[in-house]
């Protein structure tokens, strides 16, 4: 959008949606819950099991794409920050678009046209990246639904691109045999636009109250009307698109959501049983009881192997989840190290990109995705379907744990190694991923020295993924020492496959037919 543009002259806003019979819909949901197999209690939901497809997938793509990519300033919180007096976004908005009474966030919606969007090309790129599932943002905190909905006039089928973004992308993704998920950030809409109530702005215009939302104080718990609307919007997403991943942001941890989360999980797990598909709810902090869904760490890491499957959601950029022209991108080596570290600790990586408002994906972000895909084509055997080993890592470089730990670049050495294992047919293969190529061409793996006592079996062979033939190796008390070939099959690090001697000489070895 050019700086001198305003909302199109004579903009006709979408018609209000007719009232819904929420009580009838809630009664229908209760019938589904009553039919089982899950009921809306934490005790019942503790019987949930993470589906194998998700355990094996290891890598998915997240998409922050919405009307906030029209101003493309600051980050995806532009809709909130533009109404916070004193913020850079507030000043930028006033200087660029004029007073907030004349041009508010709603006025960006007609400019979000996605005129160059090709969902099939996107799905092909995601397949090329090696991702196994794709999670578009269905609705961010701004309240603009990226899907067809009967509960709001403010969605992409009625204004902007006039397309069902989630539906069209979902079809393209599934045509590539990938799994579709969706994310909901609707809970935070309760307070997200409240800055606009503190001065004269369009947020206080009654005509747009159904878009800007309650705009309440964050300290206030959402009321029953808002919770029911949030709940039924999420039910609609489930029913309309049958996503196999349902990702939530942090604010559902508010106590008022707790009974609704139990109902939602029971409903989702029960209808998914009818679909015959394994599904995953992803949550942050303590919103769900342990074992009832999958814990998600934002821009995070575990310090060691976690007993339950978990997820790290992070982004290709440090500065924003949505596209901005002055992104600070992570390096390919850093992203691959992040993937390998997460997987070694029993996790799954959900990596975000931010398309532009016209529907194109920045060249830098495409290159990072294809770079990961190139690496996985050579080394995916150490990632897909793998499980943690007795330890996740060794090496001198410290690894922070927790959320929001990726503000600075992390550089690893060839002594920084991550471990995974493949177990099939009663036998196994161990994978040691060096996060950098050793300058002297010698890999030293201390965890595999005989004195460490971590691999009791004798070693039968050591190979480098992407290179034919066995490597020269020596096992001492202190380490497994491997001479690497001159040829580097990957641009980042090296993955060694260690095959123990089978207990039964006739036993089948996992992946014995391939590198």
Short mmCIF file of C-alpha atoms in Angstrom, two decimals:
data_model
loop_
_atom_site.label_atom_id
_atom_site.label_comp_id
_atom_site.label_asym_id
_atom_site.label_seq_id
_atom_site.Cartn_x
_atom_site.Cartn_y
_atom_site.Cartn_z
CA UNK A 1 0.00 0.00 0.00
CA UNK A 2 1.44 3.38 -0.97
CA UNK A 3 1.70 6.07 1.67
CA UNK A 4 -0.76 8.35 -0.11
CA UNK A 5 -3.47 5.70 -0.34
CA UNK A 6 -6.53 5.62 1.87
CA UNK A 7 -9.43 3.22 2.05
CA UNK A 8 -11.03 3.02 -1.40
CA UNK A 9 -13.50 5.83 -1.97
CA UNK A 10 -17.02 4.81 -1.09
CA UNK A 11 -15.94 1.60 0.63
CA UNK A 12 -18.98 -0.55 1.27
CA UNK A 13 -18.46 -2.55 4.42
CA UNK A 14 -19.87 -6.09 4.61
CA UNK A 15 -23.41 -6.57 5.81
CA UNK A 16 -23.90 -7.57 9.42
CA UNK A 17 -24.32 -11.30 9.98
CA UNK A 18 -27.75 -12.47 11.20
CA UNK A 19 -28.00 -13.54 14.84
CA UNK A 20 -27.10 -17.15 15.58
CA UNK A 21 -28.92 -19.60 17.79
CA UNK A 22 -25.96 -20.16 20.08
CA UNK A 23 -27.93 -22.24 22.55
CA UNK A 24 -28.94 -24.72 19.87
CA UNK A 25 -25.34 -25.02 18.71
CA UNK A 26 -24.08 -25.46 22.26
CA UNK A 27 -26.67 -28.21 22.76
CA UNK A 28 -25.42 -29.97 19.63
CA UNK A 29 -21.84 -29.78 20.91
CA UNK A 30 -22.92 -31.27 24.24
CA UNK A 31 -24.50 -34.20 22.40
CA UNK A 32 -21.21 -34.91 20.63
CA UNK A 33 -19.34 -34.76 23.92
CA UNK A 34 -21.88 -37.02 25.62
CA UNK A 35 -21.44 -39.61 22.87
CA UNK A 36 -17.75 -39.99 23.77
CA UNK A 37 -15.22 -41.43 23.79
CA UNK A 38 -13.97 -38.36 25.71
CA UNK A 39 -15.87 -36.36 28.27
CA UNK A 40 -15.10 -32.80 29.30
CA UNK A 41 -12.96 -33.64 32.34
CA UNK A 42 -9.21 -33.59 32.68
CA UNK A 43 -9.36 -37.16 33.93
CA UNK A 44 -11.04 -38.32 30.73
CA UNK A 45 -8.86 -36.15 28.49
CA UNK A 46 -5.76 -37.68 30.08
CA UNK A 47 -6.54 -40.72 27.93
CA UNK A 48 -5.54 -38.72 24.83
CA UNK A 49 -2.58 -40.08 22.86
CA UNK A 50 -0.48 -38.03 20.47
CA UNK A 51 -0.95 -39.54 16.98
CA UNK A 52 2.01 -41.22 15.37
CA UNK A 53 1.81 -39.02 12.27
CA UNK A 54 2.68 -36.03 14.46
CA UNK A 55 5.41 -37.85 16.38
CA UNK A 56 6.99 -38.82 13.07
CA UNK A 57 6.46 -35.55 11.16
CA UNK A 58 9.03 -33.46 13.08
CA UNK A 59 8.67 -30.39 10.88
CA UNK A 60 5.79 -28.12 9.93
CA UNK A 61 5.29 -24.66 8.42
CA UNK A 62 3.45 -21.87 10.24
CA UNK A 63 2.01 -18.87 8.36
CA UNK A 64 1.39 -15.40 9.77
CA UNK A 65 -0.51 -13.70 6.98
CA UNK A 66 -3.18 -11.08 7.37
CA UNK A 67 -4.14 -7.44 6.94
CA UNK A 68 -1.25 -6.37 9.16
CA UNK A 69 1.01 -7.11 6.19
CA UNK A 70 -0.44 -4.10 4.37
CA UNK A 71 1.29 -1.50 6.57
CA UNK A 72 4.16 -4.01 7.09
CA UNK A 73 5.62 -1.91 9.87
CA UNK A 74 6.99 -3.15 13.20
CA UNK A 75 5.41 -6.59 13.36
CA UNK A 76 2.10 -8.44 13.37
CA UNK A 77 1.03 -6.46 16.45
CA UNK A 78 0.66 -3.32 14.33
CA UNK A 79 -3.15 -3.36 14.83
CA UNK A 80 -2.64 -2.95 18.57
CA UNK A 81 0.45 -0.76 18.58
CA UNK A 82 -0.93 1.76 16.08
CA UNK A 83 -3.45 2.76 18.78
CA UNK A 84 -0.90 3.01 21.61
CA UNK A 85 0.07 6.64 21.95
CA UNK A 86 3.82 7.12 22.07
CA UNK A 87 4.66 3.91 20.19
CA UNK A 88 6.61 3.99 16.91
CA UNK A 89 3.57 2.48 15.19
CA UNK A 90 1.30 5.25 16.48
CA UNK A 91 3.55 7.96 15.07
CA UNK A 92 4.13 6.08 11.82
CA UNK A 93 0.41 5.58 11.33
CA UNK A 94 -0.53 9.18 12.00
CA UNK A 95 2.26 10.51 9.76
CA UNK A 96 1.59 8.03 6.95
CA UNK A 97 -2.17 7.55 6.91
CA UNK A 98 -3.58 10.46 8.88
CA UNK A 99 -5.72 10.70 12.02
CA UNK A 100 -7.02 7.48 13.52
CA UNK A 101 -10.57 8.75 13.16
CA UNK A 102 -10.13 9.00 9.39
CA UNK A 103 -8.04 5.90 8.79
CA UNK A 104 -8.14 3.07 11.28
CA UNK A 105 -7.03 -0.54 11.11
CA UNK A 106 -10.26 -1.57 9.38
CA UNK A 107 -9.27 0.64 6.46
CA UNK A 108 -6.35 -1.66 5.64
CA UNK A 109 -8.70 -4.57 4.95
CA UNK A 110 -9.73 -3.54 1.39
CA UNK A 111 -6.02 -3.28 0.52
CA UNK A 112 -5.30 -6.83 1.61
CA UNK A 113 -6.04 -8.19 -1.85
CA UNK A 114 -3.61 -11.15 -2.19
CA UNK A 115 -3.65 -10.48 -5.93
CA UNK A 116 -0.64 -12.72 -6.66
CA UNK A 117 -1.54 -15.53 -4.29
CA UNK A 118 -1.14 -19.04 -5.70
CA UNK A 119 -2.03 -21.59 -3.01
CA UNK A 120 -0.83 -24.48 -5.17
CA UNK A 121 2.59 -22.86 -5.52
CA UNK A 122 2.72 -22.32 -1.77
CA UNK A 123 1.84 -25.96 -1.10
CA UNK A 124 4.52 -27.10 -3.54
CA UNK A 125 7.08 -24.93 -1.74
CA UNK A 126 6.09 -26.37 1.62
CA UNK A 127 6.37 -29.88 0.26
CA UNK A 128 9.76 -28.98 -1.17
CA UNK A 129 10.86 -27.75 2.27
CA UNK A 130 10.27 -31.17 3.79
CA UNK A 131 7.44 -29.96 6.02
CA UNK A 132 4.78 -32.54 6.82
CA UNK A 133 2.05 -30.22 8.06
CA UNK A 134 1.02 -26.61 7.47
CA UNK A 135 -0.65 -24.28 9.99
CA UNK A 136 -2.03 -21.00 8.64
CA UNK A 137 -3.25 -18.40 11.10
CA UNK A 138 -7.03 -18.64 10.87
CA UNK A 139 -7.57 -15.50 12.93
CA UNK A 140 -5.00 -13.34 14.64
CA UNK A 141 -5.56 -10.98 17.56
CA UNK A 142 -6.81 -8.33 15.11
CA UNK A 143 -10.19 -10.06 14.65
CA UNK A 144 -9.97 -10.47 10.87
CA UNK A 145 -10.90 -14.05 9.98
CA UNK A 146 -8.86 -15.61 7.17
CA UNK A 147 -11.65 -18.06 6.42
CA UNK A 148 -15.32 -18.27 5.56
CA UNK A 149 -17.36 -17.84 8.70
CA UNK A 150 -21.00 -17.35 9.61
CA UNK A 151 -20.07 -15.66 12.88
CA UNK A 152 -18.42 -12.49 11.55
CA UNK A 153 -18.81 -10.16 8.58
CA UNK A 154 -15.09 -9.34 8.85
CA UNK A 155 -13.45 -12.15 6.92
CA UNK A 156 -11.51 -12.67 3.70
CA UNK A 157 -14.53 -13.88 1.74
CA UNK A 158 -16.40 -10.60 2.25
CA UNK A 159 -13.61 -8.01 2.07
CA UNK A 160 -10.05 -7.86 0.76
CA UNK A 161 -9.16 -10.90 -1.36
CA UNK A 162 -12.74 -12.27 -1.38
CA UNK A 163 -11.33 -15.76 -1.01
CA UNK A 164 -11.47 -18.43 1.65
CA UNK A 165 -7.77 -18.38 2.52
CA UNK A 166 -7.82 -21.32 4.91
CA UNK A 167 -10.10 -23.36 2.66
CA UNK A 168 -8.18 -22.73 -0.56
CA UNK A 169 -4.81 -23.30 1.07
CA UNK A 170 -6.12 -26.36 2.87
CA UNK A 171 -7.15 -27.98 -0.39
CA UNK A 172 -3.78 -27.23 -1.98
CA UNK A 173 -1.91 -28.57 1.04
CA UNK A 174 -3.93 -31.76 1.15
CA UNK A 175 -3.47 -32.22 -2.60
CA UNK A 176 0.26 -32.42 -1.77
CA UNK A 177 -0.47 -35.11 0.86
CA UNK A 178 0.42 -32.75 3.68
CA UNK A 179 -1.61 -32.30 6.86
CA UNK A 180 -3.63 -29.12 7.47
CA UNK A 181 -3.76 -27.36 10.81
CA UNK A 182 -5.05 -23.95 11.88
CA UNK A 183 -4.10 -21.50 14.60
CA UNK A 184 -6.51 -19.38 16.63
CA UNK A 185 -5.39 -16.18 18.34
CA UNK A 186 -8.96 -15.02 18.90
CA UNK A 187 -8.85 -15.15 22.70
CA UNK A 188 -6.57 -12.11 22.84
CA UNK A 189 -9.02 -10.05 20.80
CA UNK A 190 -10.85 -9.36 24.08
CA UNK A 191 -8.30 -6.64 24.89
CA UNK A 192 -6.17 -6.27 21.76
CA UNK A 193 -7.56 -3.00 20.39
CA UNK A 194 -8.12 -1.29 23.74
CA UNK A 195 -5.57 1.44 23.01
CA UNK A 196 -8.07 2.93 20.58
CA UNK A 197 -10.53 3.61 23.42
CA UNK A 198 -8.15 6.04 25.16
CA UNK A 199 -8.34 8.77 22.53
CA UNK A 200 -10.54 9.76 19.62
CA UNK A 201 -10.33 6.88 17.11
CA UNK A 202 -12.51 4.64 14.99
CA UNK A 203 -12.29 1.90 17.62
CA UNK A 204 -15.04 3.71 19.53
CA UNK A 205 -17.29 4.04 16.47
CA UNK A 206 -20.38 1.84 17.13
CA UNK A 207 -20.53 0.89 13.43
CA UNK A 208 -17.32 -1.10 13.83
CA UNK A 209 -17.77 -2.51 17.32
CA UNK A 210 -18.24 -6.00 15.89
CA UNK A 211 -14.78 -5.76 14.31
CA UNK A 212 -12.74 -4.04 16.99
CA UNK A 213 -14.28 -6.22 19.65
CA UNK A 214 -14.71 -5.60 23.35
CA UNK A 215 -11.40 -3.67 23.51
CA UNK A 216 -11.48 -4.28 27.23
CA UNK A 217 -8.70 -4.03 29.77
CA UNK A 218 -6.43 -7.06 29.85
CA UNK A 219 -6.92 -7.37 33.61
CA UNK A 220 -10.62 -8.15 33.11
CA UNK A 221 -11.72 -11.72 32.56
CA UNK A 222 -13.73 -12.24 29.38
CA UNK A 223 -17.47 -12.39 29.99
CA UNK A 224 -19.80 -15.26 29.12
CA UNK A 225 -20.92 -13.78 25.81
CA UNK A 226 -17.32 -13.47 24.63
CA UNK A 227 -16.38 -16.97 25.82
CA UNK A 228 -19.35 -18.53 24.02
CA UNK A 229 -18.51 -16.67 20.83
CA UNK A 230 -14.85 -17.72 21.10
CA UNK A 231 -15.87 -21.32 21.69
CA UNK A 232 -18.34 -21.50 18.81
CA UNK A 233 -15.94 -19.80 16.39
CA UNK A 234 -13.44 -22.53 17.20
CA UNK A 235 -16.08 -25.25 16.78
CA UNK A 236 -16.92 -23.75 13.39
CA UNK A 237 -13.25 -23.94 12.35
CA UNK A 238 -13.12 -27.58 13.40
CA UNK A 239 -16.32 -28.53 11.59
CA UNK A 240 -15.65 -26.56 8.40
CA UNK A 241 -12.01 -27.52 7.78
CA UNK A 242 -11.36 -30.66 9.84
CA UNK A 243 -7.86 -29.51 10.79
CA UNK A 244 -5.55 -32.05 12.39
CA UNK A 245 -3.65 -29.40 14.34
CA UNK A 246 -5.35 -26.77 16.48
CA UNK A 247 -2.82 -24.24 17.81
CA UNK A 248 -3.63 -21.67 20.49
CA UNK A 249 -1.79 -18.62 21.70
CA UNK A 250 -1.14 -17.86 25.35
CA UNK A 251 -4.26 -16.07 26.62
CA UNK A 252 -6.43 -19.17 26.83
CA UNK A 253 -4.54 -19.77 30.07
CA UNK A 254 -6.89 -17.25 31.72
CA UNK A 255 -9.01 -19.16 34.29
CA UNK A 256 -12.27 -18.13 32.58
CA UNK A 257 -11.37 -20.29 29.56
CA UNK A 258 -10.72 -23.46 31.58
CA UNK A 259 -14.18 -25.11 31.40
CA UNK A 260 -14.46 -24.16 27.74
CA UNK A 261 -11.08 -25.71 26.96
CA UNK A 262 -12.20 -29.00 28.45
CA UNK A 263 -15.37 -28.91 26.36
CA UNK A 264 -13.45 -27.95 23.24
CA UNK A 265 -10.90 -30.73 23.64
CA UNK A 266 -13.60 -33.34 24.23
CA UNK A 267 -15.56 -32.14 21.22
CA UNK A 268 -12.49 -32.01 18.96
CA UNK A 269 -11.17 -35.41 19.98
CA UNK A 270 -14.62 -36.98 19.63
CA UNK A 271 -15.40 -35.60 16.18
CA UNK A 272 -11.87 -36.48 15.02
CA UNK A 273 -12.51 -40.06 16.10
CA UNK A 274 -15.46 -39.98 13.72
CA UNK A 275 -13.22 -38.65 10.95
CA UNK A 276 -10.77 -41.48 11.62
CA UNK A 277 -7.92 -38.98 12.00
CA UNK A 278 -5.45 -38.31 14.78
CA UNK A 279 -5.47 -34.68 15.89
CA UNK A 280 -3.31 -32.43 18.03
CA UNK A 281 -4.15 -29.45 20.25
CA UNK A 282 -1.15 -27.23 20.94
CA UNK A 283 -1.05 -24.91 23.95
CA UNK A 284 1.39 -22.72 25.86
CA UNK A 285 2.36 -22.58 29.50
CA UNK A 286 -0.27 -24.26 31.72
CA UNK A 287 -3.48 -23.84 29.72
CA UNK A 288 -4.07 -27.62 29.48
CA UNK A 289 -3.43 -30.36 31.98
CA UNK A 290 -0.26 -32.35 31.19
CA UNK A 291 -0.90 -35.26 28.86
CA UNK A 292 -4.18 -33.91 27.48
CA UNK A 293 -2.63 -31.97 24.56
CA UNK A 294 0.81 -30.99 23.22
CA UNK A 295 2.89 -28.34 24.99
CA UNK A 296 4.24 -25.60 22.72
CA UNK A 297 7.22 -23.37 23.52
CA UNK A 298 7.37 -20.11 21.58
CA UNK A 299 10.87 -19.47 20.19
CA UNK A 300 12.02 -22.02 22.74
CA UNK A 301 14.02 -25.10 23.57
CA UNK A 302 14.21 -27.87 26.12
CA UNK A 303 17.38 -28.47 28.10
CA UNK A 304 17.21 -32.24 27.65
CA UNK A 305 14.94 -35.00 26.35
CA UNK A 306 11.36 -34.25 27.37
CA UNK A 307 9.27 -37.30 28.33
CA UNK A 308 6.31 -36.14 26.21
CA UNK A 309 6.23 -35.00 22.61
CA UNK A 310 6.33 -31.19 22.53
CA UNK A 311 6.68 -28.44 19.96
CA UNK A 312 8.83 -25.38 19.38
CA UNK A 313 7.13 -22.72 17.27
CA UNK A 314 9.60 -20.20 15.93
CA UNK A 315 10.13 -18.01 12.90
CA UNK A 316 12.63 -17.50 10.11
CA UNK A 317 12.97 -13.91 11.32
CA UNK A 318 13.95 -12.53 14.70
CA UNK A 319 12.10 -9.25 14.36
CA UNK A 320 8.55 -10.17 13.37
CA UNK A 321 6.25 -13.12 12.69
CA UNK A 322 4.71 -11.27 9.74
CA UNK A 323 6.52 -9.87 6.74
CA UNK A 324 8.27 -6.54 7.11
CA UNK A 325 10.80 -5.08 4.68
CA UNK A 326 13.62 -4.83 7.24
CA UNK A 327 13.55 -8.37 8.61
CA UNK A 328 16.52 -9.77 10.50
CA UNK A 329 16.59 -13.33 9.22
CA UNK A 330 18.13 -16.35 10.89
CA UNK A 331 20.74 -18.26 8.94
CA UNK A 332 20.09 -21.64 7.35
CA UNK A 333 22.68 -23.22 9.66
CA UNK A 334 20.88 -21.80 12.69
CA UNK A 335 17.48 -23.09 11.56
CA UNK A 336 18.82 -26.57 10.86
CA UNK A 337 20.55 -26.63 14.24
CA UNK A 338 17.24 -25.62 15.81
CA UNK A 339 15.39 -28.42 14.00
CA UNK A 340 17.97 -31.03 14.98
CA UNK A 341 18.07 -29.88 18.60
CA UNK A 342 14.28 -29.93 18.94
CA UNK A 343 13.97 -33.39 17.41
CA UNK A 344 16.76 -34.81 19.58
CA UNK A 345 14.78 -33.69 22.64
CA UNK A 346 11.53 -35.38 21.56
CA UNK A 347 10.10 -32.29 19.91
CA UNK A 348 8.60 -31.05 16.66
CA UNK A 349 9.56 -27.79 14.96
CA UNK A 350 6.83 -25.49 13.62
CA UNK A 351 8.67 -22.87 11.55
CA UNK A 352 6.91 -19.66 10.63
CA UNK A 353 7.18 -17.60 7.47
CA UNK A 354 5.37 -14.34 6.72
CA UNK A 355 3.99 -13.84 3.21
CA UNK A 356 3.48 -10.34 1.80
CA UNK A 357 0.03 -8.79 1.43
CA UNK A 358 -0.01 -9.51 -2.31
CA UNK A 359 0.32 -13.24 -1.68
CA UNK A 360 3.99 -13.62 -2.59
CA UNK A 361 6.67 -15.07 -0.32
CA UNK A 362 9.92 -13.15 0.00
CA UNK A 363 12.89 -14.65 -1.83
CA UNK A 364 14.88 -14.93 1.41
CA UNK A 365 12.14 -16.97 3.04
CA UNK A 366 11.73 -19.24 0.03
CA UNK A 367 15.47 -19.87 0.03
CA UNK A 368 15.49 -20.76 3.70
CA UNK A 369 12.65 -23.24 3.17
CA UNK A 370 14.26 -24.87 0.14
CA UNK A 371 17.59 -24.95 1.99
CA UNK A 372 15.99 -26.93 4.79
CA UNK A 373 14.41 -29.21 2.20
CA UNK A 374 17.78 -29.82 0.54
CA UNK A 375 19.30 -30.73 3.91
CA UNK A 376 16.41 -33.05 4.79
CA UNK A 377 16.61 -34.84 1.46
CA UNK A 378 20.11 -35.98 2.43
CA UNK A 379 19.69 -36.30 6.17
CA UNK A 380 15.98 -36.82 6.78
CA UNK A 381 16.60 -40.36 7.99
CA UNK A 382 17.98 -38.86 11.21
CA UNK A 383 14.85 -36.72 11.63
CA UNK A 384 11.60 -38.19 10.32
CA UNK A 385 10.19 -40.98 12.45
CA UNK A 386 13.15 -40.83 14.80
CA UNK A 387 13.03 -41.06 18.56
CA UNK A 388 15.31 -39.66 21.27
CA UNK A 389 18.40 -41.56 22.33
CA UNK A 390 19.55 -41.94 25.95
CA UNK A 391 21.02 -38.44 25.75
CA UNK A 392 20.10 -35.64 23.38
CA UNK A 393 23.35 -33.78 23.03
CA UNK A 394 27.00 -33.28 23.76
CA UNK A 395 29.32 -30.39 23.08
CA UNK A 396 30.79 -27.18 24.44
CA UNK A 397 28.17 -24.67 23.30
CA UNK A 398 25.57 -23.92 25.92
CA UNK A 399 21.90 -24.25 25.03
CA UNK A 400 19.41 -21.99 26.77
CA UNK A 401 16.08 -23.52 27.67
CA UNK A 402 12.59 -22.09 27.97
CA UNK A 403 10.69 -19.67 25.74
CA UNK A 404 11.90 -16.61 23.81
CA UNK A 405 15.56 -17.62 23.66
CA UNK A 406 16.40 -16.87 20.02
CA UNK A 407 16.97 -13.11 20.07
CA UNK A 408 20.66 -13.54 19.16
CA UNK A 409 22.33 -15.85 16.66
CA UNK A 410 23.65 -19.11 18.05
CA UNK A 411 26.73 -20.62 16.45
CA UNK A 412 27.72 -24.21 17.01
CA UNK A 413 30.91 -26.20 16.50
CA UNK A 414 31.65 -29.66 15.13
CA UNK A 415 31.89 -30.84 18.75
CA UNK A 416 28.24 -29.90 19.25
CA UNK A 417 26.36 -33.07 18.42
CA UNK A 418 22.72 -34.12 18.63
CA UNK A 419 21.53 -37.73 18.80
CA UNK A 420 18.46 -39.54 17.48
CA UNK A 421 17.64 -43.18 16.91
CA UNK A 422 15.57 -45.25 14.51
CA UNK A 423 14.20 -48.50 15.87
CA UNK A 424 12.69 -51.07 13.55
CA UNK A 425 12.32 -54.86 13.55
CA UNK A 426 13.94 -55.16 16.97
CA UNK A 427 17.11 -53.42 15.84
CA UNK A 428 18.19 -49.82 15.74
CA UNK A 429 20.45 -47.29 14.13
CA UNK A 430 21.90 -44.32 15.95
CA UNK A 431 22.37 -40.93 14.29
CA UNK A 432 24.89 -38.37 15.46
CA UNK A 433 24.41 -34.97 13.83
CA UNK A 434 27.45 -32.70 13.97
CA UNK A 435 26.22 -29.12 13.85
CA UNK A 436 29.32 -28.04 11.94
CA UNK A 437 31.87 -29.78 9.73
CA UNK A 438 35.14 -30.45 11.57
CA UNK A 439 38.02 -28.44 10.14
CA UNK A 440 40.40 -31.42 10.39
CA UNK A 441 37.90 -33.84 8.84
CA UNK A 442 37.73 -35.93 12.04
CA UNK A 443 34.52 -36.44 13.99
CA UNK A 444 34.92 -37.19 17.68
CA UNK A 445 31.86 -38.44 19.56
CA UNK A 446 32.54 -38.79 23.25
CA UNK A 447 29.16 -40.33 24.10
CA UNK A 448 30.11 -43.34 21.99
CA UNK A 449 33.41 -44.02 23.71
CA UNK A 450 33.41 -47.37 25.49
CA UNK A 451 33.96 -45.75 28.90
CA UNK A 452 30.76 -43.72 28.57
CA UNK A 453 28.71 -46.92 28.73
CA UNK A 454 25.91 -45.48 26.64
CA UNK A 455 26.18 -47.85 23.67
CA UNK A 456 26.83 -51.33 25.00
CA UNK A 457 26.74 -53.13 21.67
CA UNK A 458 29.72 -53.41 19.40
CA UNK A 459 29.63 -51.09 16.39
CA UNK A 460 29.21 -52.77 13.03
CA UNK A 461 29.59 -49.80 10.70
CA UNK A 462 29.68 -46.03 10.52
CA UNK A 463 28.42 -44.14 7.48
CA UNK A 464 27.93 -40.52 6.47
CA UNK A 465 24.44 -39.85 5.15
CA UNK A 466 24.66 -38.80 1.53
CA UNK A 467 27.89 -40.71 0.83
CA UNK A 468 28.20 -44.32 -0.35
CA UNK A 469 30.19 -46.80 1.66
CA UNK A 470 31.52 -47.23 5.17
CA UNK A 471 33.89 -44.79 6.83
CA UNK A 472 37.11 -45.45 8.70
CA UNK A 473 36.55 -45.34 12.42
CA UNK A 474 38.13 -46.21 15.75
CA UNK A 475 36.40 -46.65 19.08
CA UNK A 476 38.42 -45.84 22.17
CA UNK A 477 37.52 -45.46 25.81
CA UNK A 478 37.12 -41.73 25.24
CA UNK A 479 35.30 -41.44 21.93
CA UNK A 480 34.23 -42.82 18.61
CA UNK A 481 36.66 -41.26 16.13
CA UNK A 482 35.57 -41.13 12.49
CA UNK A 483 37.50 -39.91 9.46
CA UNK A 484 35.16 -38.02 7.15
CA UNK A 485 35.49 -37.97 3.36
CA UNK A 486 36.57 -34.88 1.47
CA UNK A 487 33.12 -34.56 -0.08
CA UNK A 488 30.51 -32.76 2.00
CA UNK A 489 27.01 -33.98 1.08
CA UNK A 490 25.27 -31.17 2.99
CA UNK A 491 25.85 -27.45 3.31
CA UNK A 492 25.37 -27.65 7.09
CA UNK A 493 27.13 -30.08 9.41
CA UNK A 494 27.31 -33.84 8.95
CA UNK A 495 25.09 -36.75 9.97
CA UNK A 496 26.77 -40.02 10.93
CA UNK A 497 24.80 -43.24 11.01
CA UNK A 498 26.10 -45.75 13.52
CA UNK A 499 24.86 -49.31 13.12
CA UNK A 500 25.44 -51.60 16.12
CA UNK A 501 26.14 -55.25 15.54
CA UNK A 502 22.72 -56.98 15.51
CA UNK A 503 22.00 -59.44 18.28
CA UNK A 504 20.70 -61.78 15.57
CA UNK A 505 22.86 -61.93 12.41
CA UNK A 506 19.73 -62.62 10.36
CA UNK A 507 17.81 -59.69 11.81
CA UNK A 508 16.57 -56.97 9.52
CA UNK A 509 18.26 -53.63 9.99
CA UNK A 510 16.14 -50.49 9.73
CA UNK A 511 16.68 -48.71 6.42
CA UNK A 512 19.33 -51.20 5.35
CA UNK A 513 18.42 -50.54 1.71
CA UNK A 514 19.25 -46.85 1.62
CA UNK A 515 21.72 -44.21 2.69
#
